[in-house]
Coordinates of C-alpha atoms in Angstrom, one line a residue:
Chain A
M204 CA -37.9 -37.6 34.5
I205 CA -34.5 -37.3 36.3
T206 CA -34.2 -34.0 38.2
L207 CA -30.8 -32.3 38.0
E208 CA -29.2 -29.7 40.1
K209 CA -26.6 -27.5 38.5
V210 CA -23.4 -27.1 40.4
K211 CA -20.1 -25.3 40.0
P212 CA -17.7 -27.9 38.5
L213 CA -14.4 -28.8 40.1
T214 CA -11.4 -27.4 38.3
N215 CA -9.0 -29.7 36.5
E216 CA -6.3 -28.3 38.6
F217 CA -8.1 -29.4 41.8
L218 CA -9.0 -32.8 40.4
E219 CA -5.3 -33.4 39.4
S220 CA -4.2 -32.2 42.9
I221 CA -6.1 -35.2 44.4
G222 CA -4.8 -37.6 41.7
F223 CA -7.9 -37.6 39.5
Y224 CA -6.2 -37.2 36.1
W225 CA -9.0 -38.7 33.9
H226 CA -11.2 -35.7 34.0
T227 CA -11.4 -35.0 30.3
D228 CA -12.7 -37.3 27.6
E229 CA -11.0 -37.7 24.2
D230 CA -13.4 -35.2 22.6
K231 CA -12.2 -32.7 25.2
S232 CA -15.5 -32.6 27.1
P233 CA -15.4 -33.0 30.9
Y234 CA -16.0 -36.5 32.1
V235 CA -17.7 -35.4 35.4
A236 CA -21.0 -33.6 34.9
D237 CA -21.6 -30.1 36.4
E238 CA -25.0 -31.4 37.6
L239 CA -26.1 -33.7 40.3
V240 CA -29.0 -36.1 40.2
V241 CA -31.5 -35.2 42.9
V242 CA -32.7 -38.3 44.7
T243 CA -35.0 -38.6 47.7
Q244 CA -34.0 -40.2 51.0
N245 CA -36.5 -42.9 50.2
E246 CA -35.0 -43.6 46.8
A247 CA -31.5 -43.8 48.3
D248 CA -32.8 -46.2 51.0
K249 CA -34.3 -48.3 48.2
Y250 CA -31.0 -48.5 46.4
Y251 CA -29.4 -49.5 49.6
E252 CA -31.9 -52.3 50.4
A253 CA -32.0 -53.6 46.8
T254 CA -28.3 -53.9 46.6
N255 CA -28.0 -55.7 49.9
E256 CA -30.7 -58.1 48.8
L257 CA -29.0 -58.7 45.5
Y258 CA -25.8 -59.5 47.1
D259 CA -27.4 -62.1 49.3
M260 CA -29.0 -63.6 46.1
F261 CA -25.6 -63.7 44.5
V262 CA -24.2 -65.6 47.4
E263 CA -27.1 -68.1 47.3
A264 CA -26.7 -68.6 43.6
G265 CA -22.9 -68.9 43.9
E266 CA -23.5 -71.9 46.2
H267 CA -25.8 -73.3 43.6
V268 CA -23.2 -72.9 40.9
M269 CA -20.6 -74.8 43.1
E270 CA -22.9 -77.6 44.0
N271 CA -24.0 -78.2 40.4
D272 CA -20.6 -77.7 38.8
L273 CA -21.8 -74.8 36.5
L274 CA -18.5 -72.8 36.4
H275 CA -17.8 -74.1 32.9
E276 CA -21.3 -73.3 31.8
I277 CA -21.1 -69.7 32.9
G278 CA -17.8 -69.2 30.9
I279 CA -15.1 -69.4 33.6
P280 CA -11.8 -70.1 31.8
F281 CA -10.7 -73.7 32.6
N282 CA -7.4 -72.6 34.2
L283 CA -9.2 -70.4 36.8
I284 CA -11.9 -72.9 37.8
D285 CA -9.8 -74.5 40.7
M286 CA -9.0 -71.0 42.1
V287 CA -12.7 -70.0 41.9
K288 CA -13.7 -73.1 43.8
Q289 CA -10.9 -72.9 46.3
S290 CA -11.5 -69.2 47.1
W291 CA -15.2 -69.9 47.5
E292 CA -14.6 -72.5 50.2
N293 CA -12.8 -70.3 52.7
D294 CA -13.9 -67.0 54.1
I295 CA -10.3 -65.8 54.2
H296 CA -10.8 -65.0 50.6
W297 CA -12.8 -62.0 51.5
H298 CA -14.7 -60.0 48.9
L299 CA -13.5 -56.4 49.2
Y300 CA -15.8 -54.4 47.0
G301 CA -17.8 -54.5 43.8
R302 CA -20.3 -52.3 42.0
F303 CA -23.9 -53.2 41.0
D304 CA -25.2 -51.5 37.9
L305 CA -28.9 -50.9 38.2
A306 CA -31.7 -49.5 36.0
G307 CA -34.5 -47.5 37.5
G308 CA -34.7 -46.5 41.2
V309 CA -35.6 -42.8 40.5
D310 CA -38.9 -41.3 39.6
G311 CA -41.0 -44.4 40.4
K312 CA -39.2 -46.7 38.1
P313 CA -38.5 -50.1 39.7
I314 CA -34.9 -51.0 40.4
K315 CA -33.6 -53.8 38.0
L316 CA -30.2 -55.4 38.1
I317 CA -28.2 -54.9 34.9
E318 CA -25.0 -56.6 36.1
F319 CA -22.6 -56.9 39.0
N320 CA -19.0 -55.7 38.5
A321 CA -17.6 -57.8 41.3
D322 CA -14.0 -58.1 40.3
T323 CA -12.5 -54.9 39.2
P324 CA -15.2 -52.2 39.2
T325 CA -14.4 -48.8 37.8
A326 CA -15.7 -45.4 39.0
L327 CA -14.6 -45.9 42.5
F328 CA -12.7 -42.6 42.7
E329 CA -15.6 -40.7 41.1
T330 CA -18.2 -42.2 43.5
A331 CA -16.2 -42.1 46.8
I332 CA -14.3 -38.9 46.4
V333 CA -15.2 -36.7 43.4
Q334 CA -18.9 -36.4 44.0
W335 CA -18.3 -35.7 47.7
A336 CA -15.8 -33.0 46.8
L337 CA -18.5 -31.5 44.5
L338 CA -20.8 -31.1 47.5
K339 CA -18.1 -29.6 49.5
A340 CA -16.9 -27.2 46.8
N341 CA -20.5 -26.0 46.4
D342 CA -21.1 -25.4 50.1
M343 CA -23.8 -28.1 50.2
D344 CA -24.4 -30.4 53.1
E345 CA -21.8 -33.1 52.7
R346 CA -24.0 -35.6 54.5
S347 CA -26.7 -35.3 51.9
Q348 CA -25.3 -38.1 49.8
F349 CA -25.6 -41.9 49.9
N350 CA -21.8 -42.3 50.1
N351 CA -19.7 -43.8 52.8
T352 CA -17.9 -45.8 50.1
Y353 CA -14.4 -45.0 51.3
E354 CA -15.2 -45.7 55.0
A355 CA -17.0 -48.9 54.1
I356 CA -14.0 -50.2 52.1
K357 CA -11.6 -49.2 54.9
E358 CA -13.8 -51.3 57.4
N359 CA -13.9 -54.2 55.0
F360 CA -10.1 -54.3 54.8
K361 CA -10.1 -54.9 58.5
R362 CA -12.4 -57.9 57.9
L363 CA -9.5 -59.6 56.0
V364 CA -8.2 -60.2 59.5
V365 CA -11.3 -60.3 61.7
L366 CA -13.6 -61.9 58.9
G367 CA -17.1 -62.0 60.2
G368 CA -16.0 -60.6 63.6
N369 CA -15.9 -57.2 65.0
T370 CA -13.7 -54.7 63.1
E371 CA -12.8 -53.1 66.4
D372 CA -10.8 -56.2 67.2
F373 CA -8.5 -55.6 64.2
D374 CA -5.6 -54.1 66.1
E375 CA -5.5 -57.0 68.5
S376 CA -5.6 -59.6 65.7
Y377 CA -3.4 -58.0 63.1
D378 CA -0.1 -59.6 62.8
D379 CA 1.6 -57.3 60.3
W380 CA 0.4 -59.1 57.2
K381 CA 1.3 -57.0 54.3
I382 CA -0.7 -56.2 51.2
L383 CA 0.9 -55.5 47.8
F384 CA -1.2 -53.4 45.5
S385 CA -0.8 -53.7 41.7
S386 CA -2.2 -52.4 38.4
V387 CA -0.9 -52.7 34.9
K388 CA 1.5 -50.0 33.9
G389 CA 0.3 -47.3 31.5
S390 CA -3.1 -46.3 33.0
I391 CA -3.1 -43.5 35.5
E392 CA -6.8 -44.2 36.2
D393 CA -6.0 -47.8 37.2
E394 CA -2.9 -46.8 39.1
N395 CA -4.6 -44.1 41.2
T396 CA -7.7 -46.2 41.8
T397 CA -5.4 -48.9 43.1
K398 CA -3.5 -46.3 45.2
L399 CA -6.8 -45.0 46.6
L400 CA -7.5 -48.6 47.8
Q401 CA -4.0 -48.8 49.2
A402 CA -4.6 -45.6 51.1
A403 CA -7.8 -47.1 52.6
A404 CA -5.9 -50.2 53.6
N405 CA -3.2 -48.1 55.2
E406 CA -5.7 -46.2 57.2
A407 CA -7.3 -49.5 58.3
G408 CA -3.9 -50.3 59.8
F409 CA -2.2 -52.6 57.2
S410 CA 1.3 -52.4 56.0
T411 CA 1.2 -52.0 52.3
D412 CA 3.2 -51.3 49.2
F413 CA 2.6 -50.7 45.5
A414 CA 4.2 -52.3 42.4
F415 CA 3.1 -52.4 38.8
A416 CA 2.1 -55.9 37.8
D417 CA 5.2 -56.5 35.7
E418 CA 7.5 -55.7 38.7
V419 CA 5.8 -58.4 40.9
E420 CA 7.5 -61.8 41.2
F421 CA 5.8 -65.0 41.8
D422 CA 6.9 -68.4 43.1
G423 CA 4.5 -71.2 43.6
E424 CA 6.4 -72.5 46.6
E425 CA 7.3 -69.2 48.3
G426 CA 4.6 -66.8 47.3
I427 CA 4.4 -63.2 46.0
F428 CA 7.3 -60.8 46.1
K429 CA 8.3 -57.2 45.4
G430 CA 12.1 -57.4 45.3
E431 CA 13.0 -59.6 48.3
E432 CA 9.9 -58.7 50.3
N433 CA 7.2 -61.3 50.6
F434 CA 3.5 -60.3 50.8
E435 CA 0.7 -62.1 52.4
Y436 CA -1.9 -60.4 50.2
W437 CA -1.8 -59.3 46.6
F438 CA -4.5 -56.9 45.4
K439 CA -4.6 -56.7 41.6
L440 CA -6.7 -54.3 39.7
I441 CA -6.5 -56.7 36.8
P442 CA -9.6 -58.7 35.7
W443 CA -9.3 -62.4 36.5
E444 CA -10.3 -63.4 33.0
N445 CA -7.3 -61.4 31.6
I446 CA -5.0 -63.4 33.9
G447 CA -6.6 -66.6 32.7
I448 CA -6.6 -65.8 29.0
D449 CA -3.6 -63.4 28.5
E450 CA -1.2 -64.7 31.1
G451 CA -1.7 -68.4 31.4
N452 CA 1.6 -68.9 33.2
L453 CA 0.6 -66.4 35.8
A454 CA -2.7 -68.2 36.4
L455 CA -0.7 -71.4 36.9
M456 CA 1.6 -69.8 39.4
L457 CA -1.2 -68.2 41.3
R458 CA -2.9 -71.5 41.6
E459 CA 0.2 -73.0 43.2
V460 CA 0.5 -70.0 45.5
M461 CA -3.0 -70.6 46.6
D462 CA -2.6 -74.3 46.9
N463 CA 0.4 -73.8 49.1
Q464 CA -1.4 -71.1 51.1
K465 CA 1.3 -68.6 50.5
A466 CA -0.8 -65.6 49.6
I467 CA -4.4 -64.4 49.4
I468 CA -5.4 -62.7 46.1
L469 CA -7.9 -59.9 46.0
N470 CA -10.6 -59.5 44.8
P471 CA -11.0 -63.3 45.2
A472 CA -11.2 -65.5 42.1
Y473 CA -14.9 -66.3 42.8
T474 CA -15.7 -62.6 42.0
L475 CA -15.2 -63.6 38.4
M476 CA -18.2 -66.0 38.7
F477 CA -20.3 -63.0 39.9
Q478 CA -18.9 -60.9 37.1
S479 CA -19.9 -63.4 34.4
K480 CA -23.1 -62.1 32.8
A481 CA -24.2 -65.7 32.4
F482 CA -24.5 -65.7 36.2
M483 CA -27.7 -63.6 35.7
K484 CA -29.3 -66.5 33.9
I485 CA -28.6 -68.7 37.0
L486 CA -30.2 -66.0 39.2
W487 CA -33.3 -66.0 36.9
D488 CA -33.5 -69.8 37.2
L489 CA -33.3 -69.6 41.0
Y490 CA -35.5 -66.5 41.4
P491 CA -37.8 -66.5 38.4
N492 CA -39.7 -63.2 38.0
H493 CA -38.0 -61.7 41.0
P494 CA -38.8 -57.9 41.0
L495 CA -35.1 -56.9 41.0
L496 CA -34.1 -59.2 38.1
L497 CA -34.4 -59.1 34.3
E498 CA -35.1 -62.3 32.4
T499 CA -31.8 -63.6 31.1
S500 CA -31.2 -66.6 28.8
Y501 CA -28.4 -68.3 26.8
E502 CA -30.8 -68.2 23.8
P503 CA -32.6 -65.2 22.3
L504 CA -35.8 -64.3 24.2
Q505 CA -39.0 -64.8 22.1
G506 CA -41.0 -61.7 21.2
K507 CA -39.2 -59.4 23.7
K508 CA -37.0 -56.3 23.3
Q509 CA -33.6 -57.5 24.6
V510 CA -29.9 -56.9 25.0
E511 CA -27.3 -59.3 23.7
K512 CA -24.0 -59.2 25.7
R513 CA -21.0 -61.3 26.0
V514 CA -20.3 -63.2 29.3
F515 CA -17.2 -61.1 29.8
G516 CA -17.5 -57.8 28.0
R517 CA -16.6 -54.4 29.4
E518 CA -17.4 -50.8 28.7
G519 CA -20.5 -51.7 26.7
A520 CA -18.4 -53.4 24.0
N521 CA -20.1 -56.2 21.9
T522 CA -23.5 -55.1 23.1
V523 CA -26.5 -55.2 20.8
I524 CA -30.0 -54.0 21.5
L525 CA -32.6 -56.0 19.7
D526 CA -36.3 -55.2 19.3
E527 CA -39.2 -57.6 19.6
K528 CA -38.5 -59.0 16.1
N529 CA -34.8 -59.3 16.8
H530 CA -33.9 -56.3 14.7
V531 CA -30.8 -54.4 15.8
M532 CA -31.7 -51.0 17.4
A533 CA -28.2 -50.1 18.7
Q534 CA -24.9 -51.8 18.6
E535 CA -21.3 -51.4 19.9
D536 CA -18.5 -53.5 18.5
G537 CA -15.6 -54.7 20.5
E538 CA -13.0 -57.2 21.3
Y539 CA -15.1 -59.7 23.3
E540 CA -16.9 -61.5 20.4
N541 CA -15.1 -64.8 21.3
F542 CA -17.1 -65.1 24.5
A543 CA -20.5 -66.7 24.5
P544 CA -23.5 -64.4 24.3
I545 CA -26.3 -64.0 26.8
Y546 CA -29.7 -62.3 26.2
Q547 CA -31.2 -60.0 28.8
E548 CA -34.6 -58.5 28.7
Y549 CA -34.4 -54.8 27.8
V550 CA -35.4 -52.2 30.4
E551 CA -35.6 -48.5 29.8
L552 CA -33.2 -46.5 31.9
N553 CA -34.3 -43.3 33.7
T554 CA -34.0 -40.3 31.3
D555 CA -33.6 -36.5 31.7
E556 CA -35.3 -33.8 29.7
K557 CA -32.7 -34.0 27.0
G558 CA -33.4 -37.7 26.6
E559 CA -30.1 -38.9 28.0
S560 CA -30.1 -42.2 29.9
Y561 CA -29.0 -42.7 33.5
Q562 CA -27.8 -45.9 35.1
A563 CA -27.1 -46.2 38.8
G564 CA -23.9 -47.7 40.1
V565 CA -24.1 -48.8 43.7
F566 CA -20.8 -49.9 45.4
Y567 CA -21.0 -52.8 47.8
A568 CA -18.4 -53.5 50.5
Y569 CA -19.9 -55.9 53.0
E570 CA -23.1 -53.8 52.5
A571 CA -24.3 -51.2 50.0
C572 CA -22.2 -48.1 50.6
G573 CA -22.2 -45.6 47.7
L574 CA -24.3 -44.4 44.8
G575 CA -23.3 -42.7 41.6
F576 CA -24.7 -42.3 38.1
R577 CA -23.6 -42.9 34.6
R578 CA -25.2 -40.8 31.8
G579 CA -25.1 -41.5 28.1
G580 CA -27.0 -42.9 25.1
L581 CA -28.8 -46.2 24.8
I582 CA -25.6 -48.2 25.4
L583 CA -23.5 -46.6 28.1
N584 CA -19.9 -46.8 26.8
N585 CA -16.5 -45.4 27.2
Y586 CA -17.8 -41.8 26.4
S587 CA -20.6 -41.7 29.0
K588 CA -20.3 -39.2 31.8
F589 CA -20.2 -39.6 35.5
V590 CA -22.9 -37.7 37.4
G591 CA -22.9 -37.4 41.1
H592 CA -26.0 -37.1 43.3
V593 CA -27.5 -35.2 46.2
I594 CA -30.3 -36.3 48.5
E595 CA -32.9 -33.6 48.7
Chain B
M237 CA -26.6 -59.8 61.0
K238 CA -25.5 -57.1 58.7
Y239 CA -23.6 -54.1 59.8
I240 CA -25.9 -51.3 58.9
R241 CA -24.8 -47.7 58.7
K242 CA -27.3 -45.0 58.2
I243 CA -26.7 -42.9 55.2
S244 CA -27.1 -39.8 57.2
D245 CA -24.2 -40.8 59.4
Y246 CA -21.9 -40.3 56.5
V247 CA -18.8 -38.4 57.1
I248 CA -15.7 -38.8 55.0
A249 CA -12.6 -39.1 57.2
G250 CA -9.0 -40.0 56.8
G251 CA -6.1 -38.9 54.8
I252 CA -8.1 -38.9 51.5
G253 CA -10.7 -36.5 52.9
A254 CA -7.8 -34.4 54.2
M255 CA -6.2 -34.4 50.8
V256 CA -9.4 -33.2 49.2
I257 CA -9.6 -30.3 51.7
A258 CA -6.0 -29.5 51.0
G259 CA -6.7 -29.4 47.3
M260 CA -9.6 -27.1 47.8
Q261 CA -7.6 -24.7 49.9
G262 CA -5.3 -24.4 46.9
C263 CA -2.3 -25.9 48.5
D264 CA 0.6 -26.1 46.2
N265 CA 0.8 -29.7 45.0
K266 CA 3.5 -30.3 42.5
S267 CA 1.4 -30.4 39.4
N268 CA 3.5 -32.9 37.6
E269 CA 3.7 -35.2 40.5
N270 CA 1.2 -38.0 41.2
S271 CA -0.3 -36.9 44.6
F272 CA -0.5 -40.5 45.8
K273 CA 3.3 -40.8 45.6
E274 CA 3.4 -38.0 48.1
A275 CA 1.3 -39.9 50.6
S276 CA 3.9 -42.6 50.9
Q277 CA 6.8 -40.2 51.8
V278 CA 6.2 -39.3 55.4
K279 CA 8.0 -36.2 56.3
G280 CA 5.1 -34.3 57.9
A281 CA 1.6 -34.7 59.2
F282 CA -1.9 -33.7 58.2
V283 CA -3.9 -32.5 61.1
V284 CA -7.5 -31.6 61.4
I285 CA -8.2 -29.4 64.5
E286 CA -11.7 -28.6 65.5
Q287 CA -13.0 -25.8 67.7
M288 CA -15.0 -26.9 70.7
K289 CA -18.1 -25.2 72.1
N290 CA -16.1 -23.7 74.9
G291 CA -13.9 -21.9 72.4
G292 CA -10.9 -24.3 72.9
Y293 CA -9.6 -26.6 70.3
T294 CA -9.1 -30.4 69.9
I295 CA -7.4 -32.7 67.5
V296 CA -9.9 -34.8 65.4
E297 CA -7.6 -36.5 62.9
E298 CA -4.0 -36.8 62.2
Y299 CA -2.2 -38.6 59.4
P300 CA 1.3 -38.9 58.1
S301 CA 1.8 -36.9 54.9
A302 CA 4.6 -35.5 52.8
T303 CA 4.2 -31.9 54.0
T304 CA 2.7 -30.6 57.1
R305 CA -0.7 -29.1 56.8
I306 CA -3.1 -28.0 59.5
V307 CA -6.8 -27.6 58.8
V308 CA -8.8 -25.7 61.4
R309 CA -12.5 -26.3 61.5
E310 CA -14.3 -23.5 63.3
L311 CA -17.5 -23.9 65.2
D312 CA -19.6 -22.6 62.3
G313 CA -18.2 -25.4 60.1
T314 CA -15.8 -23.3 58.0
E315 CA -12.4 -24.8 57.3
R316 CA -9.2 -23.1 56.7
M317 CA -5.6 -24.1 56.3
L318 CA -3.0 -22.5 58.5
S319 CA -0.2 -20.8 56.6
K320 CA 3.4 -21.6 57.5
A321 CA 3.8 -18.1 59.1
E322 CA 0.7 -18.8 61.3
M323 CA 2.1 -22.1 62.4
D324 CA 5.5 -20.7 63.2
K325 CA 3.9 -17.9 65.2
L326 CA 1.7 -20.2 67.2
V327 CA 4.7 -22.4 68.0
A328 CA 6.9 -19.4 68.9
D329 CA 4.2 -18.0 71.2
E330 CA 3.7 -21.3 72.9
A331 CA 7.4 -21.6 73.4
I332 CA 7.4 -18.3 75.3
K333 CA 4.6 -19.6 77.5
I334 CA 6.5 -22.7 78.2
D335 CA 9.5 -20.7 79.2
N336 CA 7.4 -18.5 81.5
G337 CA 5.7 -21.6 83.0
T338 CA 2.3 -20.5 81.8
S339 CA 1.7 -23.1 79.1
S340 CA -1.0 -25.7 79.9
L341 CA 1.1 -28.2 78.1
T342 CA 3.8 -28.3 80.8
E343 CA 1.8 -26.8 83.7
P344 CA -1.5 -28.6 84.0
S345 CA -2.5 -26.1 86.7
M346 CA -2.7 -23.5 84.0
S347 CA -5.2 -25.5 82.0
T348 CA -8.6 -23.9 81.6
G349 CA -10.2 -26.9 79.9
A350 CA -10.3 -24.8 76.7
P351 CA -6.8 -25.3 75.2
G352 CA -5.8 -22.6 72.7
L353 CA -4.7 -23.3 69.1
G354 CA -1.0 -23.1 70.0
S355 CA -1.0 -25.7 72.7
I356 CA -3.2 -28.0 70.6
L357 CA -0.9 -27.6 67.6
L358 CA 2.1 -28.6 69.8
S359 CA 0.3 -31.6 71.1
S360 CA 0.0 -33.0 67.6
V361 CA 2.7 -34.9 65.9
A362 CA 2.8 -32.0 63.4
G363 CA 3.5 -29.6 66.2
A364 CA 6.2 -31.8 67.6
M365 CA 7.9 -31.7 64.1
L366 CA 7.4 -28.0 63.7
G367 CA 8.5 -27.2 67.2
S368 CA 11.5 -29.5 67.2
Y369 CA 13.7 -26.6 68.3
I370 CA 11.8 -26.5 71.6
G371 CA 11.5 -30.3 71.6
N372 CA 13.6 -30.8 74.7
K373 CA 11.5 -28.5 76.8
L374 CA 8.5 -30.6 75.9
F375 CA 9.6 -34.2 75.5
N376 CA 11.4 -34.4 78.8
N377 CA 8.3 -33.0 80.5
Q378 CA 6.0 -35.7 81.9
N379 CA 3.1 -33.3 82.1
Y380 CA 3.4 -32.8 78.3
Q381 CA 3.3 -36.5 77.6
S382 CA 0.1 -37.0 79.6
Q383 CA -1.5 -33.8 78.5
R384 CA -1.0 -34.6 74.8
R385 CA -3.3 -37.6 75.0
T386 CA -6.2 -35.5 76.4
N387 CA -5.9 -32.9 73.6
Y388 CA -7.2 -35.5 71.1
K389 CA -11.0 -35.5 70.7
T390 CA -11.2 -39.2 71.3
P391 CA -8.9 -41.9 72.7
Q392 CA -9.2 -43.5 69.2
A393 CA -8.0 -40.4 67.5
Y394 CA -4.9 -40.5 69.7
S395 CA -4.1 -44.2 69.3
K396 CA -4.8 -44.1 65.6
S397 CA -2.4 -41.2 65.2
N398 CA 0.2 -43.1 67.2
S399 CA -0.1 -46.3 65.3
S400 CA -0.1 -44.7 61.9
F401 CA 3.1 -42.9 62.6
K402 CA 5.0 -45.8 64.1
K403 CA 3.9 -48.4 61.6
A404 CA 7.1 -50.4 61.4
R405 CA 7.7 -52.6 58.5
S406 CA 9.1 -56.0 59.1
G407 CA 11.7 -57.3 56.6
G408 CA 10.6 -59.8 54.0
L409 CA 11.6 -63.4 53.6
K410 CA 14.8 -64.1 51.7
S411 CA 14.0 -66.1 48.7
S412 CA 16.5 -68.7 47.4
T413 CA 14.6 -70.0 44.4
K414 CA 14.1 -68.4 41.1
K415 CA 10.9 -66.4 40.8
S416 CA 8.9 -65.5 37.7
G417 CA 7.8 -62.0 36.9
G418 CA 7.2 -59.5 34.2
F419 CA 3.6 -60.5 33.6
F420 CA 1.5 -57.9 31.8
G421 CA 4.8 -56.1 31.0
S422 CA 4.1 -55.7 27.3
K423 CA 0.4 -55.1 27.7
S424 CA 0.4 -51.5 28.8
R425 CA -3.1 -50.1 28.6
T426 CA -3.5 -47.2 26.3
K427 CA -7.1 -46.4 26.8
S428 CA -7.6 -43.1 28.5
R429 CA -10.4 -44.3 30.6
S430 CA -12.3 -47.4 31.2
S431 CA -15.9 -47.0 32.4
F432 CA -19.0 -48.7 33.4
G433 CA -22.1 -49.2 31.5
F434 CA -23.9 -52.2 30.0
G435 CA -20.4 -53.6 29.6
G436 CA -18.7 -53.1 32.9

């Protein structure tokens, strides 16, 4: 059973003062819980270790996908395949951050990978800032949280320049390369999540600017521009598959930009490979019965409770939970039905005394760096709540 | 191989942490204004000053920000925000000391090793902005320039403060060819919130 500690909630006024406008769900209920999940130091350490191990496995499996030409098999749109390959070949395409979604980890339940949101993970603001502010507002020890998310991302920005080297050498090596940050106009959550990352890059020492995606100009020969200013990096809080599928011309342009080495795009295109849920089938092939993995297949599993998902589905959409006889237990419709399905062994999430389910989200930026929880029903969707944590 | 940081070492730093503290102190942010827009308009500084065991003060962090805000962290861990009136008074008091030759900022011999809040404030960029009317007394004084550096908790805090304020932007390349743009222009997202879950 999940143990919760009641806390005084942050006011909407305060949340808005720090740029967190998405504090209320459509049904008017608060999105951030006024409770914290209590975890032990040992449980926090285990989340940390598991996530680091998983990332290493993802890198190994990525190599396997490249060597065996499996990008098509795991559903990467054809017009992105070259960029995925090219970005994989050179470290300069540095992976900034991602979020692992995990079942278990508390109360003796083993940690199991549900998926890796490697490209454009949500809940960054909640994990890095809001849950820390909850501790502070409640006069709790602000160190009693597995959360150096913001610092870790700031450090990782420096690695865009020093790569595997020492981040303390950033100032010496930095040559005023500029990062342009973009999100799609119309979502304050996307906009301020992007600006939070921009603030981290600024503090790391980069020159930065922000422009909505539709204000950015691209030229295959010359690179990426805001107005007349050229940028060496473009960070886009836009899923790669949306670029490939919805804006084919942009995908073409970005490929030219990359071919001509005119700009680096973040997160790199290979994060789409990690993000594909079919990648977990590759992992299972390479690490069968690994304690951190759930069996995953392109075909329905025989005689097992399982979850059917689409290779690129978000927010729990197009997810079906099937029992041992393949009867539907729960289902969410959505817009991703054109993507191929995968079948993943079902695992029970940690629950609280009201029977609500909890899924851990662990951010990764060069190493595991921050834990948060999502609470909801059987399928965690757009109406699930963010729950912070405290280490007892 | 991996850069390991212990969970217990966690401390949130930087302008974002400062913004959270400012929000909690009930500072008047324009409610209809996106606070991140503010961060890009540097007209002031956000300074975190910490009390030392000897009773003196030191500058821990300093970041550019739209308005000047000073957080003082006392020895017992409590944090408070200086009001404009307090800041003005500290600057005015220190100005008198400078005139009388009793300020440790301009007269190192007066230094007790435990600088008061006023001289620390004037060592910060924020103080230099607030105290611009006494600027000439300070900036032409070599002791002030060397003393400033020592009033930061660590050399890193000093150099970080300097580089974040002087960050100069180089002009972009002129482009002669026709560029393409407007992608995702008609696809404004309407969803109030995206979230994580089985989906992602």
